[in-house]
Short mmCIF file of C-alpha atoms and ligand atoms in Angstrom, two decimals:
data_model
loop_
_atom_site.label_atom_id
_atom_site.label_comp_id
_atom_site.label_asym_id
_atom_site.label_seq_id
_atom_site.Cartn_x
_atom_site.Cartn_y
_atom_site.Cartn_z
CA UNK A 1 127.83 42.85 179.34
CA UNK A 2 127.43 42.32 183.24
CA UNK A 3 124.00 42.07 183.98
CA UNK A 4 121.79 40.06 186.00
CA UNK A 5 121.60 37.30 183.77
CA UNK A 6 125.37 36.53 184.00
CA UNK A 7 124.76 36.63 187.52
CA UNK A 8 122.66 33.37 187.35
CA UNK A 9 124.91 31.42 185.14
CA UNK A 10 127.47 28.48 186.42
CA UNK A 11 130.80 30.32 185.97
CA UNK A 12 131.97 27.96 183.00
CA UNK A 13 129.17 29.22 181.16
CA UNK A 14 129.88 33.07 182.12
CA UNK A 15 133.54 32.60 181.36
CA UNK A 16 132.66 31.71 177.82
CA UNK A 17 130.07 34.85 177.51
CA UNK A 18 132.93 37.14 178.57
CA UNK A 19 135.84 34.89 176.23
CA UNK A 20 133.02 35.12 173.05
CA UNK A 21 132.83 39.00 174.00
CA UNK A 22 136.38 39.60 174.23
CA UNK A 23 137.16 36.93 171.07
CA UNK A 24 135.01 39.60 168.72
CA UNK A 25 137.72 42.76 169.75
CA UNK A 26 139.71 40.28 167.41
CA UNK A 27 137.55 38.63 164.89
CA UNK A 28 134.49 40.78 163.63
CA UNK A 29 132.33 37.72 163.04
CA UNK A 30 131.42 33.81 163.74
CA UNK A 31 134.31 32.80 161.22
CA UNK A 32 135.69 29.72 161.98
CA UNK A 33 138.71 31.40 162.76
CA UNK A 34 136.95 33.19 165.52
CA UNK A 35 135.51 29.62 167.07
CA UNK A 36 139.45 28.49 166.99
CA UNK A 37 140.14 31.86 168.81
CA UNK A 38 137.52 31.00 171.51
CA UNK A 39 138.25 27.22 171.84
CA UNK A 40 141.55 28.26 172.56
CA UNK A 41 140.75 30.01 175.97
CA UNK A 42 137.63 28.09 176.42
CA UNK A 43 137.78 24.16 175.39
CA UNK A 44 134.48 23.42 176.53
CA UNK A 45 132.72 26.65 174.36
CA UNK A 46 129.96 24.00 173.39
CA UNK A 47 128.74 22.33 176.90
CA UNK A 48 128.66 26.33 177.74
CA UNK A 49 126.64 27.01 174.40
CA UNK A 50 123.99 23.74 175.23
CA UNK A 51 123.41 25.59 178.54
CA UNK A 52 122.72 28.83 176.84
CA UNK A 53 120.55 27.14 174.69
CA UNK A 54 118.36 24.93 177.10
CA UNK A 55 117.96 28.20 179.67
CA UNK A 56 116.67 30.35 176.84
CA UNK A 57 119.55 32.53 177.35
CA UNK A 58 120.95 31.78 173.64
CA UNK A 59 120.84 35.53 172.56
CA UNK A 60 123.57 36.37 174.93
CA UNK A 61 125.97 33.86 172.88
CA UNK A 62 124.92 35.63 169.29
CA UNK A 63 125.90 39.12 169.71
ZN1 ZN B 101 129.41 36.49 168.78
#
Protein backbone atom coordinates (compact mmCIF):
# COMPACT_ATOMS: atom_id res chain seq x y z
CA UNK A 1 0.00 0.00 0.00
CA UNK A 2 2.95 2.62 0.27
CA UNK A 3 3.20 4.33 -2.80
CA UNK A 4 3.66 7.69 -4.02
CA UNK A 5 0.29 8.73 -3.62
CA UNK A 6 0.32 8.22 0.21
CA UNK A 7 3.27 10.22 0.03
CA UNK A 8 1.23 13.36 -0.96
CA UNK A 9 -1.53 12.97 1.50
CA UNK A 10 -1.87 15.12 4.97
CA UNK A 11 -1.02 12.36 7.49
CA UNK A 12 -4.71 12.25 8.96
CA UNK A 13 -5.76 11.19 5.70
CA UNK A 14 -2.82 8.46 5.30
CA UNK A 15 -3.47 7.24 8.80
CA UNK A 16 -6.97 6.34 7.81
CA UNK A 17 -5.71 4.56 4.36
CA UNK A 18 -3.39 2.40 6.48
CA UNK A 19 -6.37 1.97 9.63
CA UNK A 20 -9.11 1.02 6.50
CA UNK A 21 -6.22 -1.45 5.25
CA UNK A 22 -5.46 -2.95 8.43
CA UNK A 23 -9.51 -2.80 9.60
CA UNK A 24 -10.17 -5.44 6.46
CA UNK A 25 -7.41 -8.24 8.17
CA UNK A 26 -10.59 -8.20 10.53
CA UNK A 27 -13.73 -7.54 8.69
CA UNK A 28 -13.84 -8.89 4.98
CA UNK A 29 -16.13 -6.11 3.82
CA UNK A 30 -17.72 -2.39 4.26
CA UNK A 31 -20.19 -3.88 6.98
CA UNK A 32 -21.13 -1.51 9.33
CA UNK A 33 -19.35 -3.40 11.76
CA UNK A 34 -16.20 -2.76 9.88
CA UNK A 35 -16.92 1.33 9.82
CA UNK A 36 -17.33 0.88 13.87
CA UNK A 37 -13.94 -1.01 13.71
CA UNK A 38 -12.33 1.96 11.83
CA UNK A 39 -14.04 4.85 13.73
CA UNK A 40 -12.65 3.34 16.62
CA UNK A 41 -8.89 4.05 15.74
CA UNK A 42 -9.77 6.80 13.44
CA UNK A 43 -12.75 9.28 14.67
CA UNK A 44 -12.42 11.54 11.93
CA UNK A 45 -12.61 8.43 9.01
CA UNK A 46 -15.05 10.89 7.10
CA UNK A 47 -13.09 14.46 6.90
CA UNK A 48 -10.23 11.80 5.69
CA UNK A 49 -12.79 10.15 3.17
CA UNK A 50 -14.05 14.02 1.78
CA UNK A 51 -10.31 14.51 1.06
CA UNK A 52 -10.03 11.30 -0.80
CA UNK A 53 -12.89 12.19 -2.58
CA UNK A 54 -12.23 15.91 -3.67
CA UNK A 55 -8.32 14.86 -4.74
CA UNK A 56 -9.62 12.09 -6.96
CA UNK A 57 -7.82 9.71 -4.87
CA UNK A 58 -11.23 7.87 -3.77
CA UNK A 59 -10.12 4.40 -5.16
CA UNK A 60 -7.49 4.11 -2.56
CA UNK A 61 -10.41 4.21 0.23
CA UNK A 62 -12.53 1.26 -1.75
CA UNK A 63 -10.23 -1.57 -1.85
ZN1 LIG B 1 -12.19 -1.15 2.16
Amino acid sequence: MLNWRLALMPQYVRDYVMIHELAHLTHFNHSPAFWRHVECFHPERRTAQNWLREHGAGILALG
